[in-house]
Tab-separated table of C-alpha atoms and ligand atoms in Angstrom:
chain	number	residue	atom	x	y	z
Q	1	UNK	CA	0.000	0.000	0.000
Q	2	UNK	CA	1.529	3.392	-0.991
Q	3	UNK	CA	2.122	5.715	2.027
Q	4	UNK	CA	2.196	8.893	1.949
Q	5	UNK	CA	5.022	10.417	3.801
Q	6	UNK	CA	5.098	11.108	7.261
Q	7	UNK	CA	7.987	13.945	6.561
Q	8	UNK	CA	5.166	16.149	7.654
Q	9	UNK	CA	6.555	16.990	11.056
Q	10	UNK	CA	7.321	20.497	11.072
Q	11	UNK	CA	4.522	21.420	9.178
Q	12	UNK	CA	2.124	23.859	9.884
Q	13	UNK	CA	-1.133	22.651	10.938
Q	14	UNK	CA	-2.857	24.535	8.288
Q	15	UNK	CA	-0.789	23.262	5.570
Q	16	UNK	CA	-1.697	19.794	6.863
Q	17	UNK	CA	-5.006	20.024	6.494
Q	18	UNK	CA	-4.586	21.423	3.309
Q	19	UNK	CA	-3.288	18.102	1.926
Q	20	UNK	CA	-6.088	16.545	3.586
Q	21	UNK	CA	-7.646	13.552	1.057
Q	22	UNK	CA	-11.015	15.025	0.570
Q	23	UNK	CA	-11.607	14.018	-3.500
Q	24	UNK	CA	-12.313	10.155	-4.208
Q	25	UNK	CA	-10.478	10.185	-7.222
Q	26	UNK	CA	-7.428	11.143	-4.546
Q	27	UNK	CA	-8.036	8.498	-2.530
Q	28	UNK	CA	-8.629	5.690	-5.045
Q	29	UNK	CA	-4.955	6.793	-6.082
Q	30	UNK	CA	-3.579	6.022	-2.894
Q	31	UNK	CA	-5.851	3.385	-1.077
Q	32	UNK	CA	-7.010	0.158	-2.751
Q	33	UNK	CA	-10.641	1.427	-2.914
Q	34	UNK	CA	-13.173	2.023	-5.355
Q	35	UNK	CA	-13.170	5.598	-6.798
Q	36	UNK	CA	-16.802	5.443	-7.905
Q	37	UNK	CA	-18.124	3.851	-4.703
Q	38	UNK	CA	-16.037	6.081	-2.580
Q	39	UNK	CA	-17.674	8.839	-4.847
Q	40	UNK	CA	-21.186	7.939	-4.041
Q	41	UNK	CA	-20.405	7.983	-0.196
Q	42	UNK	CA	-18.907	11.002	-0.361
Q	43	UNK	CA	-21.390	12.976	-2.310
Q	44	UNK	CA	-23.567	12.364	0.642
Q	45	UNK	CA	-20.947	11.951	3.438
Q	46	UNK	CA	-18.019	14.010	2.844
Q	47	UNK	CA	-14.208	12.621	3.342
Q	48	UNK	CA	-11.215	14.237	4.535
Q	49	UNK	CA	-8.064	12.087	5.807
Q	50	UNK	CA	-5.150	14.699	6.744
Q	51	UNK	CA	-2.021	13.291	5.901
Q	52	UNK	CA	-1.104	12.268	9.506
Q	53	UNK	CA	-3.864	10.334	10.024
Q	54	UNK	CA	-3.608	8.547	6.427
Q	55	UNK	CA	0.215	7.737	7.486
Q	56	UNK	CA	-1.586	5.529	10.526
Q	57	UNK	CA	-3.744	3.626	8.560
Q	58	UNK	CA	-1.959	-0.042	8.009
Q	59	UNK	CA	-3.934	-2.471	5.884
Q	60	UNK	CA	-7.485	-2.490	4.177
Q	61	UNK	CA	-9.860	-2.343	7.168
Q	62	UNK	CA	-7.956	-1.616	10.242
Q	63	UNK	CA	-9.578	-0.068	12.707
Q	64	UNK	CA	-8.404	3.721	11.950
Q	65	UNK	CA	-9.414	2.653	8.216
Q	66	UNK	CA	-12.598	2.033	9.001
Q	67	UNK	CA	-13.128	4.936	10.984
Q	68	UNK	CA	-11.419	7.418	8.120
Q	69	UNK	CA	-12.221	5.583	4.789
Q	70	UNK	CA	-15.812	5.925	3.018
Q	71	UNK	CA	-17.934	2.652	3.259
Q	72	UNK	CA	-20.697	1.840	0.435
Q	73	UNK	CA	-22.409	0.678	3.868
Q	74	UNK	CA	-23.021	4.345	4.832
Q	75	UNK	CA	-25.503	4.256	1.993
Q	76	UNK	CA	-27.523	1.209	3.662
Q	77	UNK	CA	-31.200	2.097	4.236
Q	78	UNK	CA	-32.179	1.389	7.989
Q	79	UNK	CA	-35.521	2.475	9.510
Q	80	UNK	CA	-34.046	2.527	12.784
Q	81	UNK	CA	-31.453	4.942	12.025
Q	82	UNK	CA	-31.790	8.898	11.445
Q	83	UNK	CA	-29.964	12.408	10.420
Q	84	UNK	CA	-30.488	13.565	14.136
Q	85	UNK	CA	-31.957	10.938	16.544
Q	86	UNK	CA	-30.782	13.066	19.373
Q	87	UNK	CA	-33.204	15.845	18.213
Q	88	UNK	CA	-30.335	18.322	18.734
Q	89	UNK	CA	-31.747	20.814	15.585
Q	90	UNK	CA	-35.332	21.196	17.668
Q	91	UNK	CA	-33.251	21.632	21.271
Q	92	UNK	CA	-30.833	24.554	19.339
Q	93	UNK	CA	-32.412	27.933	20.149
Q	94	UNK	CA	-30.211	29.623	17.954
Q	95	UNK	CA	-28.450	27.579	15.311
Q	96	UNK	CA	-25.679	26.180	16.172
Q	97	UNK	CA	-26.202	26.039	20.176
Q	98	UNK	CA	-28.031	22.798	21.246
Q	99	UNK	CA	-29.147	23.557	24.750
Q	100	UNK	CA	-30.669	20.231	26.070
Q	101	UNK	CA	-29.643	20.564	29.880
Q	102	UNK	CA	-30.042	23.906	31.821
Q	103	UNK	CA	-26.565	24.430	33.312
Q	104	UNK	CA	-24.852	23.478	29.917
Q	105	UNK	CA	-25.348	24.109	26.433
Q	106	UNK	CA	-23.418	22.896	22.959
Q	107	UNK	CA	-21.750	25.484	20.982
Q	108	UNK	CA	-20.731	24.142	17.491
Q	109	UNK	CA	-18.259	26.733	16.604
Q	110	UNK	CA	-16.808	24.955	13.505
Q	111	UNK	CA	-18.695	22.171	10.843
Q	112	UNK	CA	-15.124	21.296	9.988
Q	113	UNK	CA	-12.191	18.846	10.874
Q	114	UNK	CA	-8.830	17.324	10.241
Q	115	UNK	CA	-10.692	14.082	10.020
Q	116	UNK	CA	-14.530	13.352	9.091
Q	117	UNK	CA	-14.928	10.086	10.918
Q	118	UNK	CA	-17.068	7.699	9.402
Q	119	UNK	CA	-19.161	7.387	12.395
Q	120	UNK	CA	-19.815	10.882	13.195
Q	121	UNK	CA	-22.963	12.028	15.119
Q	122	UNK	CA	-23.459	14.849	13.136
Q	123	UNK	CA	-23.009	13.158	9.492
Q	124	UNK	CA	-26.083	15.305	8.740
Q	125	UNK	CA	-24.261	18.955	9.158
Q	126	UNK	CA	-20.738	18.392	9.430
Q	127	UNK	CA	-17.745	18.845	6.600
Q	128	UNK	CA	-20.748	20.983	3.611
Q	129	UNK	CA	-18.935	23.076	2.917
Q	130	UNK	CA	-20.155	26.069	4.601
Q	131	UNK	CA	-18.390	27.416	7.525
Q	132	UNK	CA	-20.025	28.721	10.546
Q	133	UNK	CA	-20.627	32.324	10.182
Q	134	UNK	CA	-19.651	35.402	12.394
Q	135	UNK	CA	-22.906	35.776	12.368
Q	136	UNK	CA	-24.034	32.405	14.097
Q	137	UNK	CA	-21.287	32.530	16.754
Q	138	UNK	CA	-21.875	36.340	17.446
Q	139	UNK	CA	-25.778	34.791	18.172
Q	140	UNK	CA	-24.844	31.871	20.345
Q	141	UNK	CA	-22.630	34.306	22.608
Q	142	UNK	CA	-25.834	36.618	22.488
Q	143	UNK	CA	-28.297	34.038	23.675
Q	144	UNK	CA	-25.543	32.340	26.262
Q	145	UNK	CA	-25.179	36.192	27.723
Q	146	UNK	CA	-28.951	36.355	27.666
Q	147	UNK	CA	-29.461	33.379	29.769
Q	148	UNK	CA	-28.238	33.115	33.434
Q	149	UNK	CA	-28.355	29.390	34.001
Q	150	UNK	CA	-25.622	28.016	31.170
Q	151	UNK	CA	-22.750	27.648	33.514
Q	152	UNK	CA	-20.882	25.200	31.294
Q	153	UNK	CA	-19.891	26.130	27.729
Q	154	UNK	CA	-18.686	23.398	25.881
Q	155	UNK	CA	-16.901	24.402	22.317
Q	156	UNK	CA	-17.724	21.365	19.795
Q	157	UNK	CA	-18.332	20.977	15.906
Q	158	UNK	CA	-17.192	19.854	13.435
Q	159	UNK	CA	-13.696	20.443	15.356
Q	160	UNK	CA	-13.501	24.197	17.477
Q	161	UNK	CA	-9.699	23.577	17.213
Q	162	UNK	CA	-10.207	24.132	13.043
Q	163	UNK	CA	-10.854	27.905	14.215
Q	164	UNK	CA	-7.597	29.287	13.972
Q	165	UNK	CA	-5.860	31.100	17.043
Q	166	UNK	CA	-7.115	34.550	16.624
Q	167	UNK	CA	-10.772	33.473	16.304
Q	168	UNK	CA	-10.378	31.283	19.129
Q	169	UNK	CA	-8.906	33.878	21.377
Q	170	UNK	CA	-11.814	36.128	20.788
Q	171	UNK	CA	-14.690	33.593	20.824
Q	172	UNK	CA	-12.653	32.661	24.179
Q	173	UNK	CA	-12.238	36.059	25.801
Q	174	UNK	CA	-16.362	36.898	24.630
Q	175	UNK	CA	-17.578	33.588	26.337
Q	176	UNK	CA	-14.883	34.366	29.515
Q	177	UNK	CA	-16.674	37.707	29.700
Q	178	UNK	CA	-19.906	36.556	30.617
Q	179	UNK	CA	-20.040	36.418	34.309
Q	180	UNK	CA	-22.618	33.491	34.554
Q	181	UNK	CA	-19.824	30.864	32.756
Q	182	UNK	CA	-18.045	28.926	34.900
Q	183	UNK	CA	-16.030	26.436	32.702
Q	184	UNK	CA	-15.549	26.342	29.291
Q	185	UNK	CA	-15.023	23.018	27.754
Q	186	UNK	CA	-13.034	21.905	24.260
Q	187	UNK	CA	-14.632	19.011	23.001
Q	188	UNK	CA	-12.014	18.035	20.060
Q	189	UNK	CA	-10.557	15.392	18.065
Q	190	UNK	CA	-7.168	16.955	17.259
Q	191	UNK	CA	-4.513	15.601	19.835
Q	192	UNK	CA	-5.087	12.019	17.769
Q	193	UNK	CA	-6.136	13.317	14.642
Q	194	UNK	CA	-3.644	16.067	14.008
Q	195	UNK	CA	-1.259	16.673	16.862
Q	196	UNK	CA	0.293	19.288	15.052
Q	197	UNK	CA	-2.639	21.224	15.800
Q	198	UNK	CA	-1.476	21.315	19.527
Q	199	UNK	CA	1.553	23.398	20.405
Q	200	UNK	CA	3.190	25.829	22.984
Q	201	UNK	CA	0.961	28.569	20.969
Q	202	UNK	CA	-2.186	27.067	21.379
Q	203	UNK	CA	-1.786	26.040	24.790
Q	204	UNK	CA	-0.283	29.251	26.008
Q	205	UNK	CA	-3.678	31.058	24.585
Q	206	UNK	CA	-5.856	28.107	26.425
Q	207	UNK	CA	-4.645	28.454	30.120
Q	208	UNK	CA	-5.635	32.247	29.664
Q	209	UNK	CA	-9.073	31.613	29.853
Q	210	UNK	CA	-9.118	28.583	32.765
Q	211	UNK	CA	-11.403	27.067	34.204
Q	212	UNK	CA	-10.852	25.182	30.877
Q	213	UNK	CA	-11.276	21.780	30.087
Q	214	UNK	CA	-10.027	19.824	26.858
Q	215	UNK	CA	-12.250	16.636	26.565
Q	216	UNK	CA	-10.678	14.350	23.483
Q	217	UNK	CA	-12.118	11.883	21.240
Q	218	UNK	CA	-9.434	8.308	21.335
Q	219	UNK	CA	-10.900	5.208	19.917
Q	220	UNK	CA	-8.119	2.999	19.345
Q	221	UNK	CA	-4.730	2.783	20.972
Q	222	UNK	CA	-3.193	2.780	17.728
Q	223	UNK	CA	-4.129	6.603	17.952
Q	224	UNK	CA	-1.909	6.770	20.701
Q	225	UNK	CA	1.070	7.879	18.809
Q	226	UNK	CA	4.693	9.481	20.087
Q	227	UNK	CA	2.465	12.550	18.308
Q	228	UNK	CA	-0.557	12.478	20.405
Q	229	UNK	CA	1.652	12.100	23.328
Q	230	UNK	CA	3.258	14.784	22.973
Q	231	UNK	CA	-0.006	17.166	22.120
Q	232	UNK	CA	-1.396	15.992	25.194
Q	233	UNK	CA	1.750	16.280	27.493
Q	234	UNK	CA	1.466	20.552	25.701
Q	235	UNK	CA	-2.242	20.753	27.058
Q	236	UNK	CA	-1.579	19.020	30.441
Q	237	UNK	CA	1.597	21.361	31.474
Q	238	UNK	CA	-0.569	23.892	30.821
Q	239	UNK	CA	-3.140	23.153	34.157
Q	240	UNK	CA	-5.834	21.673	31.177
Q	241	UNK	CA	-7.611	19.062	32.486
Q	242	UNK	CA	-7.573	15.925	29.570
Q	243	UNK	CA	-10.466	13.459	29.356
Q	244	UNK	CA	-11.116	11.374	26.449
Q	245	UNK	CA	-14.597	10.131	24.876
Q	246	UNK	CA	-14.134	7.338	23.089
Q	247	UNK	CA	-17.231	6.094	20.650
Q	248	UNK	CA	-17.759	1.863	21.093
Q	249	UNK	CA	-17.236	0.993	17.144
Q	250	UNK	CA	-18.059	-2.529	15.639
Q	251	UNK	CA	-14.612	-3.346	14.370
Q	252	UNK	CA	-12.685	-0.896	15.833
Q	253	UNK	CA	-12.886	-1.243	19.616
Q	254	UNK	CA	-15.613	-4.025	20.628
Q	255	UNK	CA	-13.174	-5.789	22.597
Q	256	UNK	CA	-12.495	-5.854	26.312
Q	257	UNK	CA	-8.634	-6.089	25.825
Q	258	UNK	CA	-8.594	-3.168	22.744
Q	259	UNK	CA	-10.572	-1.483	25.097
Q	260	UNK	CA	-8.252	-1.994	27.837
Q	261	UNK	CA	-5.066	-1.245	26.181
Q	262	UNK	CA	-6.653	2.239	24.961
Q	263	UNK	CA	-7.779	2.797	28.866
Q	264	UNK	CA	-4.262	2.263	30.019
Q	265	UNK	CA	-2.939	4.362	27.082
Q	266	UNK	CA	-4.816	7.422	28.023
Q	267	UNK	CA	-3.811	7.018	31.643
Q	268	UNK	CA	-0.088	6.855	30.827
Q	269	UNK	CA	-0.515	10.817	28.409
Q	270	UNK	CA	-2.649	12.217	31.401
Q	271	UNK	CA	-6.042	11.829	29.795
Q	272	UNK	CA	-8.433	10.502	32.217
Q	273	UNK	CA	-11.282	8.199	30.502
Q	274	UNK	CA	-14.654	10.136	31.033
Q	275	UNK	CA	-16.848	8.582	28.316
Q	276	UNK	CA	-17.773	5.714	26.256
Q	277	UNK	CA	-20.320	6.502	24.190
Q	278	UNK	CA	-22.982	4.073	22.952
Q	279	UNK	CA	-22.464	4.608	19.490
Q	280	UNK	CA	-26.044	6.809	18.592
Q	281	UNK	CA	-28.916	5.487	16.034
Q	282	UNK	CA	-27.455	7.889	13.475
Q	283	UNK	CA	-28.477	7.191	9.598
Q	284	UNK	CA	-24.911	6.098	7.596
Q	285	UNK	CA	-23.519	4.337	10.929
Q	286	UNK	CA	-25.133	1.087	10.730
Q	287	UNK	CA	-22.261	-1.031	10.072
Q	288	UNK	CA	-20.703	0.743	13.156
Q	289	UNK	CA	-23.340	-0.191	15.758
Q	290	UNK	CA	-22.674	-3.356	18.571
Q	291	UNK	CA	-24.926	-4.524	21.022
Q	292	UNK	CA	-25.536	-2.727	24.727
Q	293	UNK	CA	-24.613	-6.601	25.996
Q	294	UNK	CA	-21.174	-5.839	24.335
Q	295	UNK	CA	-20.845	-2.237	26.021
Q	296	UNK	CA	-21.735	-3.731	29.538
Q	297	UNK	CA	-19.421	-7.021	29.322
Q	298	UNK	CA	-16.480	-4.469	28.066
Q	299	UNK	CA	-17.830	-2.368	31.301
Q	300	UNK	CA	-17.293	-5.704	33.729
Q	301	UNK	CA	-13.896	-6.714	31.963
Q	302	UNK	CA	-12.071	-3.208	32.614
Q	303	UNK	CA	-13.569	-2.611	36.255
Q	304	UNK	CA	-10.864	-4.831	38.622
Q	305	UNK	CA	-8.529	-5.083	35.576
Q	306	UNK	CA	-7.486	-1.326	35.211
Q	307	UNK	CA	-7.199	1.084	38.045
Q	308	UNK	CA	-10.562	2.873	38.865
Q	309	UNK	CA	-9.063	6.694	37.666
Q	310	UNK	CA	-8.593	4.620	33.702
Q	311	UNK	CA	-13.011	2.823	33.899
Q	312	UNK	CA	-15.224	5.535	31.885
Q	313	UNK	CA	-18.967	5.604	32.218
Q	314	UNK	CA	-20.840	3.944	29.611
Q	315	UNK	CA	-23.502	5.833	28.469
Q	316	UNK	CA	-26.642	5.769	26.436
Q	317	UNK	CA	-27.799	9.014	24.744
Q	318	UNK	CA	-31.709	8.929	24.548
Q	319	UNK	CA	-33.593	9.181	21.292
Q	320	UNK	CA	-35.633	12.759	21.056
Q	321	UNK	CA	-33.126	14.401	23.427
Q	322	UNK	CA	-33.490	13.063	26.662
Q	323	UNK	CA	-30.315	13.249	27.675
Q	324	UNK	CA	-27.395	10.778	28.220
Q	325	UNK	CA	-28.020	7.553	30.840
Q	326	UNK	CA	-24.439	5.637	32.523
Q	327	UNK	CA	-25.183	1.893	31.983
Q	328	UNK	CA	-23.805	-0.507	34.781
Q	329	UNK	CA	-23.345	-4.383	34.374
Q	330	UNK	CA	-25.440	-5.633	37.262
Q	331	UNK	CA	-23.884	-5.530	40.523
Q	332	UNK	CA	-26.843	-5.657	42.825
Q	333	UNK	CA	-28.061	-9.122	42.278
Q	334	UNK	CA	-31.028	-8.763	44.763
Q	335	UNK	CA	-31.776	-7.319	48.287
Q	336	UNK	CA	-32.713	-9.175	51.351
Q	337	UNK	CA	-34.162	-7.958	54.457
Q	338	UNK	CA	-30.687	-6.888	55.871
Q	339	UNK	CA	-28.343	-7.374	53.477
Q	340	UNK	CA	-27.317	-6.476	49.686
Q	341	UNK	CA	-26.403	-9.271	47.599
Q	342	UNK	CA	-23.702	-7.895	45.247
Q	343	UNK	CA	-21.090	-9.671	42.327
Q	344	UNK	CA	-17.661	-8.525	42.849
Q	345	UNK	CA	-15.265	-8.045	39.320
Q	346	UNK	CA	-14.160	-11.977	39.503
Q	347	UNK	CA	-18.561	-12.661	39.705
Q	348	UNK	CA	-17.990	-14.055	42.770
Q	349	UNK	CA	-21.227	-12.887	45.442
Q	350	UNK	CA	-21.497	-11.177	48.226
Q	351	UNK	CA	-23.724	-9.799	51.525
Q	352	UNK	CA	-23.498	-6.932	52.253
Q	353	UNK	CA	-25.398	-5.310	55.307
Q	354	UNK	CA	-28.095	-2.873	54.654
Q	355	UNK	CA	-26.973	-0.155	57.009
M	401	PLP	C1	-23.360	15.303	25.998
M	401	PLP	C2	-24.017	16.608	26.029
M	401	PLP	C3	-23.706	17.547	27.018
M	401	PLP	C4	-22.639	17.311	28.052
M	401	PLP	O1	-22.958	16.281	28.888
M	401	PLP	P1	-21.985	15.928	30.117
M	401	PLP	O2	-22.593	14.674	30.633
M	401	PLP	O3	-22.063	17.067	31.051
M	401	PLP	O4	-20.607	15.749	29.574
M	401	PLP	C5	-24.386	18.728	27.022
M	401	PLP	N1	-25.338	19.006	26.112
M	401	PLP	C6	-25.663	18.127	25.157
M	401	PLP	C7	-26.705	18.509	24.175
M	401	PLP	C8	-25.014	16.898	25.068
M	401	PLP	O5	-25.306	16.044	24.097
């Protein structure tokens, strides 16, 4: 398989992303894929591998293929599956702000990235074409001044690190000037998509405006490069809290041990496991989707096997925009008059008293 070549350290991030893969003719050149199949997907889907990530990819289906590469399954009709099961466009006030909570809200600040994953939540909106105006932001900073109870601002997309520095200092210092905010959170995939992204720039304008939070999307431990390290090890000397979100993938991380090894991975460059995310009933992801039973015996492999700081929550996010749900495996196995029968991480049982 040609590789393209990963010279690119050095580069500027911008320049990076300019190389991206984003034509199917491109790609068929340098992948052994089917231009006009790749072409269908990506009329509807669009595609954009940045050189760095392309360099990671190792064989025909690997797991950061399949999360970077067009599938023909993307097309696959499924009645269970739509653009926005999450109903985030009827919870967005303004456009671009979901606001489904009422200490938090979701400002998409960017419909771009280094890196349109093939499972994304937002297939329906993110990578058109057309940026997110002045306009938009200036409205979502409006309606989060306007409304006393949004006390957590988290920055998402498409990617908010795609905004370059100067727009991010001033959507930064306007959202730090609002009394009401408490923490601002970066919800991004950059540190394993494009580490070049991350440097002493980017972090020195960050820790200006703490409370701040980076939260990180790792799916594989093969995204745990010397790279990533490093853009992580930039954020955390700079007092920024790292957590990762990692999406559970059919083929990419349904497996205790992959799961595992990421876990430990994250621990080891500072990022502290928050989230995995039941992948969401989003049209074009079929081929992505596992079982809950899957999520929960993943859930009773790591717990015991990994130190408690490296076990995420597993979480559900419900349909029509209820909100997101932690699933446990079961550890209560039943309740007597005095005691609390309970499964410890081998499955072996135990009492234990009431009060
Ligand atoms: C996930 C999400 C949040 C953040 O949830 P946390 O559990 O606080 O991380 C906020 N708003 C919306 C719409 C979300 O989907």
């Amino acid at each position: 398989m040609l590789k393209i070549d990963p010279s690119h350290q050095g580069l500027y991030w911008k320049d990076l992303v300019s190389q991206s893969i984003t034509f199917p003719d491109a790609l068929a050149r340098v992948l052994a894929v089917d231009a006009q199949a790749m072409a269908r997907v990506a009329e509807k889907y669009p595609l954009c591998i940045n050189p760095y990530f392309f360099s990671l990819i190792k064989e025909p289906g690997d797991p950061l293929w399949r999360q970077a590469v067009p599938d023909i399954a993307e097309l696959d009709q499924d009645n269970d599956l739509t653009p926005d099961p999450l109903a985030e466009e009827p919870q967005s006030p303004v456009p671009n702000l979901i606001h489904r909570y009422p200490d938090r809200v979701v400002f998409m600040v960017s419909d771009q990235c280094a890196l349109y994953c093939r499972h994304c939540m937002r297939k329906r909106r993110t990578g058109r074409g057309k940026t997110v105006s002045r306009k938009a932001v200036d409205a979502g900073i409006a309606y989060i001044r306007a409304t006393p109870s949004v006390r957590d601002v988290i920055l998402s997309g498409g990617d908010p690190l795609m905004l370059g520095d100067r727009r991010l200092e001033s959507l930064l210092s306007q959202i730090r000037q609002i009394s009401h905010v408490e923490i601002i959170r970066i919800h991004t995939r950059m540190p394993g998509a494009l580490p070049a992204r991350i440097d002493k720039a980017l972090a020195g304008l960050l820790k200006r405006f703490h409370p701040l939070y980076v939260n990180i999307q790792f799916n594989h431990p093969d995204e745990i490069t010397p790279e990533a390290a490093v853009a992580c090890a930039v954020l955390a000397d700079a007092g920024i809290p790292l957590g990762s979100q990692t999406v559970l993938l059919a083929g990419v991380n349904d497996d205790p041990e992959v799961m595992m090894t990421l876990m430990r991975r994250l621990l080891e460059i500072r990022v502290r496991p928050y989230y995995i995310h039941h992948a969401d009933p989003v049209e074009g992801t079929r081929h992505f989707r596992t079982s809950i039973e899957t999520g929960l015996a993943i859930m009773a492999y790591l717990r015991g096997r990994l130190s408690g700081m490296g076990v995420p929550q597993y979480m559900i996010d419900l349909p029509g925009g209820g909100g997101k749900v932690p699933l446990l495996p079961e550890y209560v196995l039943g309740t007597g008059p005095r005691t609390l029968k309970v499964r410890n991480f081998e499955g072996r049982v135990f009492r234990y008293p009431l009060r």
